[in-house]
Short mmCIF file of C-alpha atoms and ligand atoms in Angstrom, two decimals:
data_model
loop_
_atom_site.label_atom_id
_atom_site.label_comp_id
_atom_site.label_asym_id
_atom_site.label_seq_id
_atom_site.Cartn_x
_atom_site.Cartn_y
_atom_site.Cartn_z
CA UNK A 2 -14.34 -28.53 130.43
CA UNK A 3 -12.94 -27.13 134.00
CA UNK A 4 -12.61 -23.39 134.04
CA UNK A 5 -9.02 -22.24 134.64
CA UNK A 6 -8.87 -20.20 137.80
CA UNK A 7 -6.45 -17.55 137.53
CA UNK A 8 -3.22 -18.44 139.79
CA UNK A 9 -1.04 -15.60 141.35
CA UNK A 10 1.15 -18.28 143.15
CA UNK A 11 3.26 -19.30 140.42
CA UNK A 12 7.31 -19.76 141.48
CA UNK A 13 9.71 -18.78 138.67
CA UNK A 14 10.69 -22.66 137.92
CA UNK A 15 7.08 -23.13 137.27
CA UNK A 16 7.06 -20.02 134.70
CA UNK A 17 10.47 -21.21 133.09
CA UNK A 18 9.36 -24.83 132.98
CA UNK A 19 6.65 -24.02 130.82
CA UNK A 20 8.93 -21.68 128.90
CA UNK A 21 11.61 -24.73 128.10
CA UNK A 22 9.15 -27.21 126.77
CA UNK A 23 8.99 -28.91 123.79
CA UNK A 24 7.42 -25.90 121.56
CA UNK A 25 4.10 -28.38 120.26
CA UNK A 26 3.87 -29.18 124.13
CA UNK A 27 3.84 -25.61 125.12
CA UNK A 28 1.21 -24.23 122.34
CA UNK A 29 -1.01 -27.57 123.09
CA UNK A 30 -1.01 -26.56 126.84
CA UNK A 31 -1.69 -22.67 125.76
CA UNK A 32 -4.18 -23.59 123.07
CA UNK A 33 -6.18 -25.71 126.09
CA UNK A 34 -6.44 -22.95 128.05
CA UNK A 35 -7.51 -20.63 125.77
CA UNK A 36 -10.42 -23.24 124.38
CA UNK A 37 -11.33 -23.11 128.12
CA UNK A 38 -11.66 -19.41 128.66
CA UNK A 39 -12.41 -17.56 124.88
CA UNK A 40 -14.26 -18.43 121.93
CA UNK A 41 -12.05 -20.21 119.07
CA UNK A 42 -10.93 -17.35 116.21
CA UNK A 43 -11.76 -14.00 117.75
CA UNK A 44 -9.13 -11.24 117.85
CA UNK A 45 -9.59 -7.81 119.88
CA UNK A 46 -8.44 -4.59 117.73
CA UNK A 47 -7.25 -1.73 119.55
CA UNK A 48 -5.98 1.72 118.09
CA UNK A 49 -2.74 3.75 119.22
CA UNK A 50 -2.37 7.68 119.07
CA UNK A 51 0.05 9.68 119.68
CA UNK A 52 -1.59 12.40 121.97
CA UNK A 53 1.81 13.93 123.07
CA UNK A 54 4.66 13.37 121.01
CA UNK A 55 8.72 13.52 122.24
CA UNK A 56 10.24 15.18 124.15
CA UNK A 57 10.12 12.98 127.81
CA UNK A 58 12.29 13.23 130.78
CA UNK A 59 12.67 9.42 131.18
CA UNK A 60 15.59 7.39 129.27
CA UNK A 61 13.90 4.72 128.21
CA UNK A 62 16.71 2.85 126.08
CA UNK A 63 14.44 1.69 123.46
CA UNK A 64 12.29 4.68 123.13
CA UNK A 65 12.11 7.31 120.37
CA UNK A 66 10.29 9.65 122.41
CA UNK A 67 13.12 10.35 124.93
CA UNK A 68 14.98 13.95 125.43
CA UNK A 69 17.72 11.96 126.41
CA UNK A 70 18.97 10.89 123.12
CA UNK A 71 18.87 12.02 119.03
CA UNK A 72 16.26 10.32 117.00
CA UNK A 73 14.43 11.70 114.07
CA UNK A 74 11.19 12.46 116.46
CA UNK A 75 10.47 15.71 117.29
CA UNK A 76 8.88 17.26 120.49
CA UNK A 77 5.11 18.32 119.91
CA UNK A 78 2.57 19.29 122.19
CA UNK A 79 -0.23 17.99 123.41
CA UNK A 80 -2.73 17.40 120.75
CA UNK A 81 -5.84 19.23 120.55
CA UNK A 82 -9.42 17.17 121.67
CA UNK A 83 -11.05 17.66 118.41
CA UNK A 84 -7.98 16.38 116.43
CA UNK A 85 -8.21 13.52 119.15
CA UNK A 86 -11.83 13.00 118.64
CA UNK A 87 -11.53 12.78 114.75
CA UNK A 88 -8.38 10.09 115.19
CA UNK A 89 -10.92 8.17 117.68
CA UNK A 90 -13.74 8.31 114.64
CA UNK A 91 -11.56 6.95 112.17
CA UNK A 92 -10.25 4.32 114.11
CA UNK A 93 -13.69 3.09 114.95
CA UNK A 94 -14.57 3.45 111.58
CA UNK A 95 -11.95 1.26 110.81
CA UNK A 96 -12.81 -1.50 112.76
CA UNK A 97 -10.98 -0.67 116.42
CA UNK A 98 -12.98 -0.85 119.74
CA UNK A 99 -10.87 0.32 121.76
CA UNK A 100 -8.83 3.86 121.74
CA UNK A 101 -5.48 4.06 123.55
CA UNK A 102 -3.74 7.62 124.34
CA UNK A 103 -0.05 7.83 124.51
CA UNK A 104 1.37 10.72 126.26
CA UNK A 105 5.22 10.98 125.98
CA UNK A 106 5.92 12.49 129.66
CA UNK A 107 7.53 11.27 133.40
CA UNK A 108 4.04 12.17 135.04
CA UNK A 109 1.09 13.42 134.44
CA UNK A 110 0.90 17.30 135.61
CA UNK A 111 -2.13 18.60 137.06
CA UNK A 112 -2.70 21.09 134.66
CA UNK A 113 -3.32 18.34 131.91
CA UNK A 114 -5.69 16.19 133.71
CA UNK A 115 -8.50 18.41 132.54
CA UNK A 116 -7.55 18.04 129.36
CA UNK A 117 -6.45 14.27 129.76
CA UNK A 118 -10.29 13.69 131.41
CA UNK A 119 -11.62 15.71 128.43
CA UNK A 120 -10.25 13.47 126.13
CA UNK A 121 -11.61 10.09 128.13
CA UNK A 122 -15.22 11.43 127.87
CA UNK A 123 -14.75 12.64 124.34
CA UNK A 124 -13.61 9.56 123.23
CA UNK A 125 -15.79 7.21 124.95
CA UNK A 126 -18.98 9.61 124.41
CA UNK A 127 -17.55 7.81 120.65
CA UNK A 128 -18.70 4.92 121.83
CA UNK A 129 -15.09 3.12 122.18
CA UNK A 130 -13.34 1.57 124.79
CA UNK A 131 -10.38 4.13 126.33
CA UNK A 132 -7.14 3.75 127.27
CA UNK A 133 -4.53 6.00 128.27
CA UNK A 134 -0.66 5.88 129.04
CA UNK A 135 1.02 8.84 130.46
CA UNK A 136 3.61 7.94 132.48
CA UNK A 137 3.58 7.97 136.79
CA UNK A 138 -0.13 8.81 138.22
CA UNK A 139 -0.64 9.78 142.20
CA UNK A 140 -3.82 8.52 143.60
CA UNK A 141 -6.10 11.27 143.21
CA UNK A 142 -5.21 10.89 139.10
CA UNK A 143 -5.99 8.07 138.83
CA UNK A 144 -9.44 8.48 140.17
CA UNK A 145 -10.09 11.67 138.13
CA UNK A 146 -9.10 9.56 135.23
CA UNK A 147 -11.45 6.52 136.14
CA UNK A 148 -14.51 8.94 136.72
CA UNK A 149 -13.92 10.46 133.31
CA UNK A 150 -14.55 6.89 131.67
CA UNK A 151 -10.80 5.36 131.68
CA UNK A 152 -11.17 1.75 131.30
CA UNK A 153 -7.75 0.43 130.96
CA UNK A 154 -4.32 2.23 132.01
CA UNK A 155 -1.40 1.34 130.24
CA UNK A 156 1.87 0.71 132.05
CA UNK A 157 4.48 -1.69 131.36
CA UNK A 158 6.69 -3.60 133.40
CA UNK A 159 8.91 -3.90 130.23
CA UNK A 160 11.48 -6.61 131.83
CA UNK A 161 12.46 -8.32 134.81
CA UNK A 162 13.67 -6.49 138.07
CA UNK A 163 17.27 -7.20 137.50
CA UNK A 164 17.48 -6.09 133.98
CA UNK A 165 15.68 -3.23 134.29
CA UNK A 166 18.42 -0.89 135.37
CA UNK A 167 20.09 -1.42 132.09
CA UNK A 168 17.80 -0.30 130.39
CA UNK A 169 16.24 3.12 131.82
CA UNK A 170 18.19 4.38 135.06
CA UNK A 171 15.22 7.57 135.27
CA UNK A 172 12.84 5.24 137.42
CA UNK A 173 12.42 2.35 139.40
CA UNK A 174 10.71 -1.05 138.92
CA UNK A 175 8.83 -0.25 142.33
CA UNK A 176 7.69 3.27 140.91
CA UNK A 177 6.27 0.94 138.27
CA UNK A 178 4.40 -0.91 141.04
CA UNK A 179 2.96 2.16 142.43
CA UNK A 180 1.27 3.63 139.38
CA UNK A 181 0.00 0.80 138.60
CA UNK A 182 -1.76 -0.43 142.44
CA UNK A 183 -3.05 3.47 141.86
CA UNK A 184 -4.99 2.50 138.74
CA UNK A 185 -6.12 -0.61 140.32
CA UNK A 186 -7.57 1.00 143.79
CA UNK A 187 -9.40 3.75 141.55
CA UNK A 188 -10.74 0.84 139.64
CA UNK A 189 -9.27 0.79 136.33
CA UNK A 190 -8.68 -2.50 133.72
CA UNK A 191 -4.51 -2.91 133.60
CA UNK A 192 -3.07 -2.99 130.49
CA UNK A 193 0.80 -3.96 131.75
CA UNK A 194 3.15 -5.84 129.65
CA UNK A 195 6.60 -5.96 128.39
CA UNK A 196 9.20 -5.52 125.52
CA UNK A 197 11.21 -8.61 124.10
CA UNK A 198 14.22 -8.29 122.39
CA UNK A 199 16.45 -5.36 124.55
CA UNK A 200 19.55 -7.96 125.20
CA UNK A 201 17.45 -10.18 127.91
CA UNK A 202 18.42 -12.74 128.55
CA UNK A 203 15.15 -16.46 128.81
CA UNK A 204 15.94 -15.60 132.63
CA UNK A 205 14.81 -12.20 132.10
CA UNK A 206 11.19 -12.83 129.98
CA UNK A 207 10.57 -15.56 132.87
CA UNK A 208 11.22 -13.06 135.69
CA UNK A 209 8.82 -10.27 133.22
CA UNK A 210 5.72 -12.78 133.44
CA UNK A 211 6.61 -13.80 136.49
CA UNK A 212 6.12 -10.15 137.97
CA UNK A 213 2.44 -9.93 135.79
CA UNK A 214 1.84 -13.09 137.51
CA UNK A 215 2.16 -11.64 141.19
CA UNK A 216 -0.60 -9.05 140.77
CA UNK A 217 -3.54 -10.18 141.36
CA UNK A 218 -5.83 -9.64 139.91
CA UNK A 219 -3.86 -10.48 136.62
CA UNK A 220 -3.93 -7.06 134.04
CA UNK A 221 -6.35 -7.52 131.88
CA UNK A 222 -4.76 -6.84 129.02
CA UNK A 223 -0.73 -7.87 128.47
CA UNK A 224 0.90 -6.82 125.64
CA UNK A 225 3.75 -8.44 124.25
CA UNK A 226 6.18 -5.96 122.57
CA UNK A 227 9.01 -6.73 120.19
CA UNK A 228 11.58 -4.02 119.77
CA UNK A 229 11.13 -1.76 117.11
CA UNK A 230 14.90 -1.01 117.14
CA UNK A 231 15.00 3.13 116.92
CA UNK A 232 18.17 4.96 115.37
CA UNK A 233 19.83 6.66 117.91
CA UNK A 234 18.86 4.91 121.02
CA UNK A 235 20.82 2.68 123.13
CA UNK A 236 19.26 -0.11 122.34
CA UNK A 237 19.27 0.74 118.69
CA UNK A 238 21.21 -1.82 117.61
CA UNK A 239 20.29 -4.96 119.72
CA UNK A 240 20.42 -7.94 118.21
CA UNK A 241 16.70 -9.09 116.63
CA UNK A 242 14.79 -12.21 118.92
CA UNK A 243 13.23 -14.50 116.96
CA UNK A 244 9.53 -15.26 116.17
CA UNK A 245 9.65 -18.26 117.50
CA UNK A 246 10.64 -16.82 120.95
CA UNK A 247 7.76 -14.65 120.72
CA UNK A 248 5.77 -17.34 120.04
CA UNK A 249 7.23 -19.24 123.39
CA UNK A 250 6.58 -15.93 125.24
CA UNK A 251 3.04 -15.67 123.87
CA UNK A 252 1.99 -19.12 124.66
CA UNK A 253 3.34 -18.98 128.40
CA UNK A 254 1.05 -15.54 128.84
CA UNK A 255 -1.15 -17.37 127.47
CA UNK A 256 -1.68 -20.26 130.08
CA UNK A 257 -0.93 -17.74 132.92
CA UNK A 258 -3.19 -15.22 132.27
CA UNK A 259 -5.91 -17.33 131.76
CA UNK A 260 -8.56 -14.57 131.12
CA UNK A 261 -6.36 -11.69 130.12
CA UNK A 262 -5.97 -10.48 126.24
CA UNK A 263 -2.70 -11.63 125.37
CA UNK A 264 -1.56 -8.98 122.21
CA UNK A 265 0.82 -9.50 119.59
CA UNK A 266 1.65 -5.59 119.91
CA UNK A 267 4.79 -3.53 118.63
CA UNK A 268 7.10 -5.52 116.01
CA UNK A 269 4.25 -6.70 113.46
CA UNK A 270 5.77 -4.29 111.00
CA UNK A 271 9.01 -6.41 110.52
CA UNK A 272 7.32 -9.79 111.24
CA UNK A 273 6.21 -12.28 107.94
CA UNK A 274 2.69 -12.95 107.92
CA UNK A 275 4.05 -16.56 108.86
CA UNK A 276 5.92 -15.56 112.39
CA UNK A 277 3.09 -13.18 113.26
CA UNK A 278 0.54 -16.37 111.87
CA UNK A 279 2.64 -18.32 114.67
CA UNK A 280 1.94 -15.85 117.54
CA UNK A 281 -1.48 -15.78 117.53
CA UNK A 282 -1.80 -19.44 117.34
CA UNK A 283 0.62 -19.69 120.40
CA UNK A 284 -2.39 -18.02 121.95
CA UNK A 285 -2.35 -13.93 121.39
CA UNK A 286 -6.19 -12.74 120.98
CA UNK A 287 -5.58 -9.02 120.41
CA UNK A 288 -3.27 -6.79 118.20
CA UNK A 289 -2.99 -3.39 117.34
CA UNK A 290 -4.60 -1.64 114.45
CA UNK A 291 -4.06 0.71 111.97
CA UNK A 292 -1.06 2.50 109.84
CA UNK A 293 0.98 3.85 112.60
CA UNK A 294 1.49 2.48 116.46
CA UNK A 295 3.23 5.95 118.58
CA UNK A 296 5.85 6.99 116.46
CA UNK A 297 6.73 3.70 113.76
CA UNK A 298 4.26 2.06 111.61
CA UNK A 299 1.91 -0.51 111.98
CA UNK A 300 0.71 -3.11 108.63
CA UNK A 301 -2.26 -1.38 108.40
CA UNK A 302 -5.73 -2.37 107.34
CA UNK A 303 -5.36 -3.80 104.21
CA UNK A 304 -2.45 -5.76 104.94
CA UNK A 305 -4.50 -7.16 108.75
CA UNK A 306 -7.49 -8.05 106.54
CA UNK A 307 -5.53 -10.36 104.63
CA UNK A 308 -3.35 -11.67 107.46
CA UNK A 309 -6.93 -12.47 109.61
CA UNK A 310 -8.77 -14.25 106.77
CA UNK A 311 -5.98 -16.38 106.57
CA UNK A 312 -6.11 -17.66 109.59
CA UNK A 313 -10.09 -17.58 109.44
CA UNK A 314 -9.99 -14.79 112.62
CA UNK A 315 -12.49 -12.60 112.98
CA UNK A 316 -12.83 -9.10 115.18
CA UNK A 317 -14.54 -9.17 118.92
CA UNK A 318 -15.48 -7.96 121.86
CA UNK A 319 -14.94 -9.28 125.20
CA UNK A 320 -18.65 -10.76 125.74
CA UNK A 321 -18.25 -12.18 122.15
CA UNK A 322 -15.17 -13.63 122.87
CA UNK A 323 -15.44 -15.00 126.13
CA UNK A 324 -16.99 -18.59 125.92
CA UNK A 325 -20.40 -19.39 127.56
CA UNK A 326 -18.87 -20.47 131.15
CA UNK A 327 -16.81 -17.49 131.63
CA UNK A 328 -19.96 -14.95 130.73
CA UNK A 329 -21.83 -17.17 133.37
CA UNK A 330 -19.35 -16.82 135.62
CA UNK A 331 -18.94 -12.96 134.88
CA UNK A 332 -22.03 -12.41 135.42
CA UNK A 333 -22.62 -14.34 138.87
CA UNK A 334 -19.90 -11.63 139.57
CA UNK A 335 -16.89 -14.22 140.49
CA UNK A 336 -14.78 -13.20 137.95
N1 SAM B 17 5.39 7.44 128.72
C1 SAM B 17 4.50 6.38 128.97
C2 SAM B 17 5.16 5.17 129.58
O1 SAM B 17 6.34 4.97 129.39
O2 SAM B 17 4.45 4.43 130.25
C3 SAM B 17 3.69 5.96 127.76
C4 SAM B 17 4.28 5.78 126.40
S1 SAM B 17 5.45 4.46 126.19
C5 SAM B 17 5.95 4.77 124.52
C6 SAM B 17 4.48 2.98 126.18
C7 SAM B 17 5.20 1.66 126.02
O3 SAM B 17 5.55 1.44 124.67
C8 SAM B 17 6.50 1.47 126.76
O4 SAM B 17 6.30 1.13 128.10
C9 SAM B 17 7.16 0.33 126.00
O5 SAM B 17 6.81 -0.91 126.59
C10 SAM B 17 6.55 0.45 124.60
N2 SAM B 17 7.57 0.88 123.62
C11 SAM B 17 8.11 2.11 123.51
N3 SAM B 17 9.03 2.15 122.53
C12 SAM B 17 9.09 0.90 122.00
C13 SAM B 17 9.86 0.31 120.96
N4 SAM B 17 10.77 0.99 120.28
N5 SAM B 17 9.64 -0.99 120.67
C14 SAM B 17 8.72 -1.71 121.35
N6 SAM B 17 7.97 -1.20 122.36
C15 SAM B 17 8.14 0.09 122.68
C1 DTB B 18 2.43 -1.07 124.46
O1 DTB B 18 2.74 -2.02 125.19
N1 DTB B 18 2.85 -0.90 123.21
C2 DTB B 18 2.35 0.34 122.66
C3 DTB B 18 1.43 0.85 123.78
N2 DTB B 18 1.66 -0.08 124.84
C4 DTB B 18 1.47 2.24 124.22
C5 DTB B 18 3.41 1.27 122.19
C6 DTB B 18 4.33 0.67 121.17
C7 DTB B 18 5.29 1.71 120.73
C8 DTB B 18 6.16 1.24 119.62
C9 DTB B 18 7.15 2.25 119.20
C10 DTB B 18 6.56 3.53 118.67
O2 DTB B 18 5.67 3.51 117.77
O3 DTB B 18 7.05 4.60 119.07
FE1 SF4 B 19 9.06 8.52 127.98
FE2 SF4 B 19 7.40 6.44 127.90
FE3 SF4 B 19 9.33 6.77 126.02
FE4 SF4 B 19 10.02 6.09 128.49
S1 SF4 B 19 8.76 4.87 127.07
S2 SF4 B 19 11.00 7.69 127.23
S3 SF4 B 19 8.50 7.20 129.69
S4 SF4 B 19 7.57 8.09 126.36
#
């Protein structure tokens, strides 16, 4: 079986081809490419926290977290480590391996990267993968963050360039960029992905992966979002996408990324079992765990079990997952 070499010279026709097909021609074509690159029926767990709750300076139409508008969150401060160690224990306990850290704020400040870099050796001292999201990060951040024991920064992309403006006017797409070349020179995994369902347009979910597609390397880890449409935000009231367009969205990720999770991540809560069944055999091999995501909930353990032994899936790590030829290749250190 050839091994798919990760391309970062796709064109946006190529992308949206893929998109229009027939939808058994485009799963076939994703399902190849993930037989080539991960082992058949695995699924990567990772855990959400809320570390810093509300409150942010950024208007983020789709968030409940923003100052800018009136939603039933309320600002908190940052959370205490041991109260983020415990969280980090039970999420383990419950099956996640790795820990992910959202902060609600614009920037990170220097007087909270002590406590941020705390946190990162706390957690992975736990013995689980850590992630963080926090907002913009200068250089030097991003390195204090990496020496702590950051393995993957998240920072989405959300949408394409030309719709982004409509839906948060606080920052650019290029101060997107920035933060997220920063994690990359200081060495950190990418976690950058996107949110489907804000009033996009096809045009607009093409021009998303199209963006992931230009960095090279590829994030290793892009999550797909659906709205979770929030009560009192602009974009409280967009119309619902379908499944199956997730599915579509999924499955072109899928043969992009090659050798990046794919997750299935916000929106499980008001999928079926069926649409989020289809997802992950368009080609998603990670998900989110537990009750809650940041601030709406999750399905939750019991309800994941179920949903997994359906589909005969079982939890893994990256060297579990990834078939023989792409440890061999990891490992000659040509990945
Ligand atoms: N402040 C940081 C930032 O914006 O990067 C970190 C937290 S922010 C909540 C992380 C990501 O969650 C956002 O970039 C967005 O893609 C996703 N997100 C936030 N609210 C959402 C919602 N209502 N539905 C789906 N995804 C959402
Ligand atoms: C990502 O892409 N999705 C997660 C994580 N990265 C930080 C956040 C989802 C948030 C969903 C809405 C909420 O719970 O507030
Ligand atoms: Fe703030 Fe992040 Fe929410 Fe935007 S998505 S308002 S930056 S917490």
């Amino acid at each position: 079986m050839p091994f798919t070499e990760p391309r970062h010279d796709w064109t946006r026709e190529d992308i949206a081809a893929l998109y229009e097909a027939p939808l058994d021609t485009l799963i076939g074509k994703a399902l190849a490419v993930k037989a080539e690159n991960w082992a058949d029926g695995k699924v990567q767990k990772s855990q959400l926290l809320s570390i810093k709750t509300g409150g942010c300076a950024e208007n983020c139409g789709y968030c409940s977290q923003s100052a800018h508008f009136d939603t039933d969150v309320k600002a908190e401060k940052l959370m205490p480590l041991e109260d983020v160690v415990a969280a980090a224990r039970e999420a383990k306990a419950g099956g996640a391996d790795r820990f992910c850290m959202g902060a609600a704020w614009r920037s990170l400040k220097e007087r909270d990267v002590p406590k941020i870099t705390a946190m990162i050796a706390a957690v992975k001292a736990e013995g689980l993968e850590t992630c963080v999201t926090a907002g913009m990060l200068e250089p030097h951040q991003a390195h204090a963050l990496r020496e702590a024991g950051l393995d993957y920064y998240n920072h989405n992309l959300d949408t394409s360039r030309e719709y982004y403006s409509t839906v948060v006017s606080t920052r650019t797409y290029e101060d997107r960029l920035e933060t997220i070349a920063h994690c990359r020179e200081a060495g950190i995994n990418l976690c950058v992905g996107g949110i489907l369902g804000m009033g996009e347009g096809r045009e607009d979910r093409v021009g998303l992966i199209h963006e992931l597609s230009k960095l090279d390397p590829h994030p290793e880890s892009i999550p797909i979002n659906m709205l979770v449409p929030i009560e009192g935000t602009p974009l409280g009231n967009s119309p619902e996408i379908s499944v199956i367009e997730m599915a579509r969205a999924i499955a072109v990720c899928r043969i992009v990324f090659p050798k990046s999770w794919v997750r299935l991540s916000a929106g499980r809560e008001g999928m079926t079992e069926e649409g989020q069944a289809l997802c992950m055999l368009a080609g998603a091999n990670s998900i989110f765990v537990g009750e809650r995501l940041l601030t709406t909930n999750n399905p939750g353990e019991t309800r994941d079990e179920a949903l997994l032994k359906s589909l005969g899936f079982e939890h893994a790590s990256r060297e579990e997952t990834a078939t023989p030829q792409v440890r061999r290749h990891t490992l000659l250190g040509q990945a």
